[in-house]
Coordinates of C-alpha atoms in Angstrom, one line a residue:
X708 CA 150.8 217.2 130.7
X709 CA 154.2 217.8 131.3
X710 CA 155.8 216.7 134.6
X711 CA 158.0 219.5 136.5
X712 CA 161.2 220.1 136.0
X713 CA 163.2 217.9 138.6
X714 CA 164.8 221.5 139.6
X715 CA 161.0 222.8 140.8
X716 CA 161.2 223.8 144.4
X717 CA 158.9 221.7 146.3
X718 CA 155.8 223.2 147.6
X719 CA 156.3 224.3 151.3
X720 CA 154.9 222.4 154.3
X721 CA 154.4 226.1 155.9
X722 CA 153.9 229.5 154.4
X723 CA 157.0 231.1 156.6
X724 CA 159.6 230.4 159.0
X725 CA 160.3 233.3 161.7
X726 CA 163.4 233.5 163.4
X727 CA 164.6 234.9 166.7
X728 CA 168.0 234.3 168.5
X729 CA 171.2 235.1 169.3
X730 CA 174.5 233.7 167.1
X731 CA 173.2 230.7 167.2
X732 CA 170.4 231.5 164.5
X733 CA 172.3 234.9 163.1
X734 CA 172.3 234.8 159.2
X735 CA 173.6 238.8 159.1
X736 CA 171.9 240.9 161.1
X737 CA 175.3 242.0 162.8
X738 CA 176.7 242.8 159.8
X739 CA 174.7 245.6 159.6
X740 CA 175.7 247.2 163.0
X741 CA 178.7 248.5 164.7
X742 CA 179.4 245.4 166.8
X743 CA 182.6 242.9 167.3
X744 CA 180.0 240.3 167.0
X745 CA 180.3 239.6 163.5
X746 CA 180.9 236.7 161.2
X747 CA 181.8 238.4 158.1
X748 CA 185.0 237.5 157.1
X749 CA 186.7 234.1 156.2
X750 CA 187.2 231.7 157.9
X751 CA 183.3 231.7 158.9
X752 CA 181.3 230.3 156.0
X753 CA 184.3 228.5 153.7
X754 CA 181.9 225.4 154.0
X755 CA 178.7 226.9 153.4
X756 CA 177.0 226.7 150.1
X757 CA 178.2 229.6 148.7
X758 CA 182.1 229.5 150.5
X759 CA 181.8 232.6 151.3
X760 CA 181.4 234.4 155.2
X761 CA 177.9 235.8 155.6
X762 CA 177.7 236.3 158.9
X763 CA 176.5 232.9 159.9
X764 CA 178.9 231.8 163.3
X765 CA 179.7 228.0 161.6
X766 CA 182.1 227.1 158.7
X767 CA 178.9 226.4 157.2
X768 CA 175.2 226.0 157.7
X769 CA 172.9 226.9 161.1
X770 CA 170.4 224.5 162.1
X771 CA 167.8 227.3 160.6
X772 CA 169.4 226.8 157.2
X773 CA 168.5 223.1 157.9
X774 CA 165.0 223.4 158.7
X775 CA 164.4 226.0 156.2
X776 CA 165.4 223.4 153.6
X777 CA 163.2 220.5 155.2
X778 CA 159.9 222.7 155.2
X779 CA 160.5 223.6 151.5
X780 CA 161.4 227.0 151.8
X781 CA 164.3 228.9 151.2
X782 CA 167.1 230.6 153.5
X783 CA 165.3 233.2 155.9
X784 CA 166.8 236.8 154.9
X785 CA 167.8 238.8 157.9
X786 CA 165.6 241.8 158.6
X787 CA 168.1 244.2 159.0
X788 CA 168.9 243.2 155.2
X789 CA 165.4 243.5 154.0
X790 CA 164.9 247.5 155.9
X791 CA 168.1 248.6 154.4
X792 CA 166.6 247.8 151.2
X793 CA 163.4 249.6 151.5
X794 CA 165.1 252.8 152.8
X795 CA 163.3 254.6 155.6
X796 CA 160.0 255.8 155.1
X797 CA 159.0 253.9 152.4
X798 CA 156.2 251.6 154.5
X799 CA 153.2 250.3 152.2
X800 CA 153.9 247.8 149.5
X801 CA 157.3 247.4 150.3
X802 CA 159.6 244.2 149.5
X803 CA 157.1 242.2 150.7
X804 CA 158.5 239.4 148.8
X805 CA 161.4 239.8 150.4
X806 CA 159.4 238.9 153.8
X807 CA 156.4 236.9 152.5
X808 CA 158.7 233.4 153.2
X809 CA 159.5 234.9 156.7
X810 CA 162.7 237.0 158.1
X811 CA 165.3 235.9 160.4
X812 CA 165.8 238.8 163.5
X813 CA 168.4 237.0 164.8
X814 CA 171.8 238.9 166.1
X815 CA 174.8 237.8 167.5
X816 CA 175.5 238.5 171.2
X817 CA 171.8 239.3 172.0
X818 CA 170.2 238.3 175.1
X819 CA 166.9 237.6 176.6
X820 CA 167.8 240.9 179.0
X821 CA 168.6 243.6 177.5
X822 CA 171.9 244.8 178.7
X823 CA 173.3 241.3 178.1
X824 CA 176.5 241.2 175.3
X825 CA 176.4 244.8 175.1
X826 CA 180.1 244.7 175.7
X827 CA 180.7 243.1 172.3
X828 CA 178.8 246.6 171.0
X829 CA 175.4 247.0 169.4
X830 CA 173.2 244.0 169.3
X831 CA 169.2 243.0 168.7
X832 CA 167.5 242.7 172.1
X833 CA 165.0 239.6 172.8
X834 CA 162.4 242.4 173.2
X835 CA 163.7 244.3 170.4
X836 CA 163.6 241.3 168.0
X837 CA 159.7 240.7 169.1
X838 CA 159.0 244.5 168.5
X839 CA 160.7 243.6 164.9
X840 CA 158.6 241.0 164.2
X841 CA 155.6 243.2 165.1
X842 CA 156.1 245.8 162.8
X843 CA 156.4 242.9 159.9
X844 CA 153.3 241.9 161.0
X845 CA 151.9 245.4 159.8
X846 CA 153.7 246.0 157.0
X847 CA 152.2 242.5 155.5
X848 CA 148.6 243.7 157.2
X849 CA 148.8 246.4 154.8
X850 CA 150.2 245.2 151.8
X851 CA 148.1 241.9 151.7
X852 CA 145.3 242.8 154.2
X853 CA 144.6 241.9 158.2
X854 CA 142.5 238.4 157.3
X855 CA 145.5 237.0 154.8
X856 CA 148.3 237.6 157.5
X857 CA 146.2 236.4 160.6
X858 CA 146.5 232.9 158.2
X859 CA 150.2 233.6 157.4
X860 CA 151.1 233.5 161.0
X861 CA 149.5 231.0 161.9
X862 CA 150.3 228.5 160.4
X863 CA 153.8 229.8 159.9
X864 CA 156.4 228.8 161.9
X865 CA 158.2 230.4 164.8
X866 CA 161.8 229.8 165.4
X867 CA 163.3 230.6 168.4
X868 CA 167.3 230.6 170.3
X869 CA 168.3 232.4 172.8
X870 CA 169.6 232.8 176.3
X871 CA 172.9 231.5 176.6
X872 CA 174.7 235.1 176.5
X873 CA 172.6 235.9 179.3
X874 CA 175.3 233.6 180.9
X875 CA 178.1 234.0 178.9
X876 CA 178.6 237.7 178.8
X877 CA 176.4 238.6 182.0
X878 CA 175.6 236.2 184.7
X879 CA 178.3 234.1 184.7
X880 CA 180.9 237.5 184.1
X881 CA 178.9 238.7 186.9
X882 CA 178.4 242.3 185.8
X883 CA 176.8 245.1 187.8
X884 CA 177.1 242.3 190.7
X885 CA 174.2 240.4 189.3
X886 CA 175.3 237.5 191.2
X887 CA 174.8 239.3 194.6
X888 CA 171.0 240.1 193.9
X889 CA 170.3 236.4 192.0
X890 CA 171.4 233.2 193.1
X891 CA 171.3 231.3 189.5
X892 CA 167.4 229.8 189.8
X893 CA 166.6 233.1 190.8
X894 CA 167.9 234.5 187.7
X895 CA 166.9 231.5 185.6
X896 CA 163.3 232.2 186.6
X897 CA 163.4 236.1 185.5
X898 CA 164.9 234.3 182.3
X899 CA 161.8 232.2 182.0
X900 CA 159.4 234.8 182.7
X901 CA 160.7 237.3 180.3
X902 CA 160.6 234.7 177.2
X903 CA 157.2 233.9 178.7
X904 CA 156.3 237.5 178.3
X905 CA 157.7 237.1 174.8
X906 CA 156.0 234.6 173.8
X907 CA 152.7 235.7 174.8
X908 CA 153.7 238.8 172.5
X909 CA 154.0 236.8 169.8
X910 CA 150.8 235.1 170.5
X911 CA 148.8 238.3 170.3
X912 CA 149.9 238.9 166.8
X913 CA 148.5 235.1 165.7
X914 CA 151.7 233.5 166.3
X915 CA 150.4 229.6 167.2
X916 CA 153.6 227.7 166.1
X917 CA 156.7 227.4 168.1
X918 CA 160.3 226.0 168.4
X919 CA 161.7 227.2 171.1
X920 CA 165.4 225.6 171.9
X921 CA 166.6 225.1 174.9
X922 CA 170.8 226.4 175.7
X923 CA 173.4 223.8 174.4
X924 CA 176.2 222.4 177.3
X925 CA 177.9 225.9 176.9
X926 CA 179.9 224.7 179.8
X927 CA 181.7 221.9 177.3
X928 CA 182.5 225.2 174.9
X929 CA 186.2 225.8 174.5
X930 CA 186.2 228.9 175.6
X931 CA 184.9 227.7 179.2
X932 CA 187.1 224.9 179.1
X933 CA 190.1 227.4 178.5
X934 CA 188.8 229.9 180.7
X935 CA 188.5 227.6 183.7
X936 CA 191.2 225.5 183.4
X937 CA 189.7 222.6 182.6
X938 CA 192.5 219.4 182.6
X939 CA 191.5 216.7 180.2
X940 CA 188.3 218.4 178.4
X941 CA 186.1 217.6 181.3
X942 CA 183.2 219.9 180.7
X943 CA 182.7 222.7 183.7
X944 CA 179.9 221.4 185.5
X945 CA 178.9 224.9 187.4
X946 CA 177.8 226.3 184.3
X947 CA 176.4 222.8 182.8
X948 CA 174.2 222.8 186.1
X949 CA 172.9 226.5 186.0
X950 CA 171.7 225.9 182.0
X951 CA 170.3 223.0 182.9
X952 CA 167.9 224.3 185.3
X953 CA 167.2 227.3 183.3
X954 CA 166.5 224.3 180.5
X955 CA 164.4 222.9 183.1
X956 CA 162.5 226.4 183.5
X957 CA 161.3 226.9 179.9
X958 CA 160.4 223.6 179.4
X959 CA 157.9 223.7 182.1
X960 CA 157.1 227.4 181.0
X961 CA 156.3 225.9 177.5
X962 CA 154.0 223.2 178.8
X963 CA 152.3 225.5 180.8
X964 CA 151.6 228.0 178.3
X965 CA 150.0 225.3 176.0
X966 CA 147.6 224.4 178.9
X967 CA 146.8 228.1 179.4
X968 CA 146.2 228.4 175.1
X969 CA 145.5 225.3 174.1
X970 CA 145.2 226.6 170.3
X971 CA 149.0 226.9 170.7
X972 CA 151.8 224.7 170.4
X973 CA 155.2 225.9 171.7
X974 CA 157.5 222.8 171.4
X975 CA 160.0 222.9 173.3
X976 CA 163.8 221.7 171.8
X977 CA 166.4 220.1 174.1
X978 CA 169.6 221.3 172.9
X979 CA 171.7 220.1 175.4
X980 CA 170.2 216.3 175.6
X981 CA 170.7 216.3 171.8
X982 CA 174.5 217.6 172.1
X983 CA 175.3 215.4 175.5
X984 CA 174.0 212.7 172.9
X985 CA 177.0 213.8 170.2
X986 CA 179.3 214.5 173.1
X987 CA 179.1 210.9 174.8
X988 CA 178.8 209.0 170.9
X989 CA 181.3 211.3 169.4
X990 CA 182.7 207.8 167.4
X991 CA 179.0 206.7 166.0
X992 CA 178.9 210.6 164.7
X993 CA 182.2 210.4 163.3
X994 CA 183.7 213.1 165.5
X995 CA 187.6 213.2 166.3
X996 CA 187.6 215.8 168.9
X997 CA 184.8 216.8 170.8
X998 CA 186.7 219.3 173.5
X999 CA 188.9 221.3 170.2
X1000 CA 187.8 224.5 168.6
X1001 CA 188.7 223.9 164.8
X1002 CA 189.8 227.5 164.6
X1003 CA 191.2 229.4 167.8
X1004 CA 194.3 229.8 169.4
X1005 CA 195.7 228.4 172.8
X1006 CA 194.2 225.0 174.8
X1007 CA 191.2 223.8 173.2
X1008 CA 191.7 226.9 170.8
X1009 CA 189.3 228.4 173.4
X1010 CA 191.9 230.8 174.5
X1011 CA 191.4 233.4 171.0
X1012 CA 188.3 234.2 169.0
X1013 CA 189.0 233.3 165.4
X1014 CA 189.6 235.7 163.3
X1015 CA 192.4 234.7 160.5
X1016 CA 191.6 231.5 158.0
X1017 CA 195.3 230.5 159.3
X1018 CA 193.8 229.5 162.6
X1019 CA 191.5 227.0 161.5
X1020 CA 192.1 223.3 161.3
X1021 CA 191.6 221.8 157.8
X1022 CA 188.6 219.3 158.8
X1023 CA 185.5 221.1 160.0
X1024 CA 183.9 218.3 159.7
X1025 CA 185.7 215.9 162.4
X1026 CA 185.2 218.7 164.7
X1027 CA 182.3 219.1 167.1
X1028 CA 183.4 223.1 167.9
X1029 CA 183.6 225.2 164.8
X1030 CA 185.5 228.5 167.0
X1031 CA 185.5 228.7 171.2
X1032 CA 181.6 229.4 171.5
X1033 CA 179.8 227.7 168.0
X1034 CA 179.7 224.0 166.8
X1035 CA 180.5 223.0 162.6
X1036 CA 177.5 222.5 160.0
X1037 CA 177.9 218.8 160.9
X1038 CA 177.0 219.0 164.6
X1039 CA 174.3 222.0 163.1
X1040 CA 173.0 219.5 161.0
X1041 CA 172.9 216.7 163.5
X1042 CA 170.8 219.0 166.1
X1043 CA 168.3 220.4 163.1
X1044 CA 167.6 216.8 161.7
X1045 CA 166.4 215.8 165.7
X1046 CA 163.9 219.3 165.8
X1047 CA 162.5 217.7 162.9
X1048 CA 162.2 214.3 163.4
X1049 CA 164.3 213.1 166.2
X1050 CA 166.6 211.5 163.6
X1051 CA 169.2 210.3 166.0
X1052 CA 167.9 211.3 169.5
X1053 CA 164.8 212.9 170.5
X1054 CA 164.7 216.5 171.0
X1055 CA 161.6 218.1 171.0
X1056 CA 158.2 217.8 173.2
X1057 CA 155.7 217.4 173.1
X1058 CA 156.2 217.6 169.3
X1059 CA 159.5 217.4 167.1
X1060 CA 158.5 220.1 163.9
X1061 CA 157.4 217.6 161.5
X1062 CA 154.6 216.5 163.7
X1063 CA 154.0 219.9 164.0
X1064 CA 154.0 221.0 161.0
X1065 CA 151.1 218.5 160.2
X1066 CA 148.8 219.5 163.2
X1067 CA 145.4 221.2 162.2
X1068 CA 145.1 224.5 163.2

C-alpha cells in the first residue's frame, strides 16, 4: 500500500480544542463587534503565517495557535465567525464542520466580571463565553446526537485565559470605587469563585479536560511601567503582588475541584512562573529587551497603543513585549511549548497537556 502523502495532517491527539479568554487567546471575535479592542489592522499579525492582521493581539502566533498545532489540529475559528456564517435562525445541521474541531470564544478586553473592559466598548463576558459554549454543545447534540457529543467533550480539550482585565481596566483603575468595598484578596477570591462557578458550568455539559492559565506579570507590561513611572524597567511590584495571590487562588481552586470530581482534571498553568523564567534568562532566550514594547510610543512604548506599522520596531523577535499589554510569537511560543511539556520550565500541575492528553478517561 501506498504510504501517505508527507503533507497528510497527522491524526489528532484530541477530537477538539475549546477556547475561552480574553486578548490573550482572541483569534477575531472583536472583529466582529463595535469595540476599540481590536487587532485588525497592520502592524498586528505581519509575522503570523499568513502576514496579515486577524485579530490576533501578537505580530504573530497565540499560545492557542501553538497548541492547536501540537494536538494535530488546526487553528480554532472564532465563534462569532462561525454564527455570522449560519445567519440567525438557521439552528439544525448547521456548519457543524465549522465547530466539530472546536471554536475559540475568546474576546479582547473581556473579564471574569462582567462590567470589566467595558470602557474599550462591547466585549464577550466570562459568563457570556460559557453560555456560548453551551449553546455549541446543542447545536452538535442535534446535528450528531446527545451520546456522540457527551464523547466529544470529553475528551476534548478546554482552553482557558482570563482575568487580567479584571485588573487592568477595573480593579486596579478602581472604578465604581471597587477598591473601597475589596481589599485585593477580597476581590481575588470573588475572582476565584466566579471561574469556579464557570468551571463547574462547563463540567455539567461533559467538559473533563482543562487548561486553565494563570495572569502573566502584567505589572512588568509597558504600559504599567509607563503608567507608574517605573525608572530602569523595574517591574511594579503592587500589581505583581495582587496577581500573584489571585494566581495563588485558582491554583488552589483547581486542586480542589479535582478532589471534589475526581473524573476531572483542571490543570492549572503558571503563566507568570513561566514569564519570570523568560524575564530573569532573557540572554539564554535570546531576548534584547525585556522592559520595551516593539511597537508603541513614549518610555517603554507603553505610553500609546499601537496602532500605525511606523511604530513598530523591526525585530519582533528580540522583543519580549509585542505592544504595551501583549508579548511577540516568540515569548507566545515559549509559554505554549511549557503547557505542553514543560519544555524550558515547568508550567502546569498537576499535569502539563501532553500528559494530559494521554490520561484515560
Amino acid at each position: 500500500p501506498r504510504s501517505a502523502p508527507p503533507s497528510a495532517p497527522p491524526t489528532p491527539l484530541v477530537p477538539a480544542l475549546f477556547v475561552i479568554g480574553d486578548s490573550t487567546s482572541d483569534v477575531g471575535t472583536n472583529n466582529y463587534l463595535g469595540t476599540l479592542a481590536r487587532a485588525d489592522r497592520e502592524p498586528y499579525g505581519r509575522d503570523f503565517d499568513t502576514h496579515r492582521p486577524t485579530g490576533r493581539f501578537s505580530n504573530g502566533r497565540i499560545p492557542v495557535d501553538y497548541l492547536a498545532e501540537k494536538l494535530g489540529l488546526p487553528f480554532v475559528p472564532p465563534y462569532l465567525e462561525q454564527s455570522m456564517r449560519m445567519g440567525v435562525g438557521s439552528v439544525g445541521l448547521i456548519n457543524i464542520g465549522g465547530m466539530i474541531q472546536g471554536v475559540n470564544y475568546a474576546s479582547a478586553a473581556a473579564g471574569i466580571l462582567s462590567s470589566s473592559g467595558s470602557e474599550l466598548g462591547m466585549h464577550v463576558s466570562l459568563t457570556q463565553q460559557v453560555q456560548q459554549v453551551e449553546d455549541t454543545y446543542e447545536q452538535l447534540a442535534l446535528a450528531l446526537g446527545e451520546a456522540a457529543t457527551v464523547d466529544l467533550f470529553k475528551r476534548s480539550v478546554f482552553f482557558v485565559s482570563i482575568g487580567s482585565n479584571d485588573f487592568i481596566h477595573y480593579y486596579l483603575r478602581n472604578v465604581s470605587g471597587v477598591q473601597m468595598h475589596y481589599l485585593p484578596w477580597e476581590f481575588n477570591q470573588l475572582l476565584v469563585n466566579a471561574v469556579r462557578q464557570e468551571i463547574k458550568n462547563l463540567y455539567n455539559i461533559n467538559v473533563r479536560k482543562v487548561v486553565l492559565m494563570g495572569l502573566p506579570p502584567v505589572g512588568c507590561a509597558p504600559h504599567f511601567l509607563s503608567d507608574y513611572g517605573s525608572q530602569n524597567g523595574e517591574c511594579i511590584d503592587y500589581i505583581n503582588n495582587v496577581v500573584i495571590e489571585f494566581n495563588y487562588g485558582l491554583r488552589y481552586m483547581s486542586s480542589e475541584f479535582i478532589r471534589q470530581y475526581p473524573d476531572s482534571m483542571i490543570s492549572y498553568c503558571d503563566t507568570f512562573e513561566g514569564s519570570v523564567d523568560i524575564l530573569e534568562n532573557r540572554d539564554r532566550y535570546g531576548f534584547l529587551t525585556t522592559t520595551d514594547a516593539c511597537c508603541g510610543l513614549g518610555k517603554y512604548g507603553g505610553l500609546f497603543i499601537c496602532v500605525l506599522p511606523q511604530m513598530a520596531c523591526s525585530d519582533a523577535s528580540s522583543h519580549v513585549w509585542w505592544d504595551e499589554f501583549h508579548p511577540t510569537d516568540a515569548v507566545n511560543r515559549i509559554l505554549a511549548e511549557n503547557v505542553w511539556s514543560g519544555e524550558h520550565t515547568r508550567m502546569c500541575y498537576p499535569v502539563n497537556l501532553q500528559e494530559m492528553v494521554k490520561l484515560k478517561q
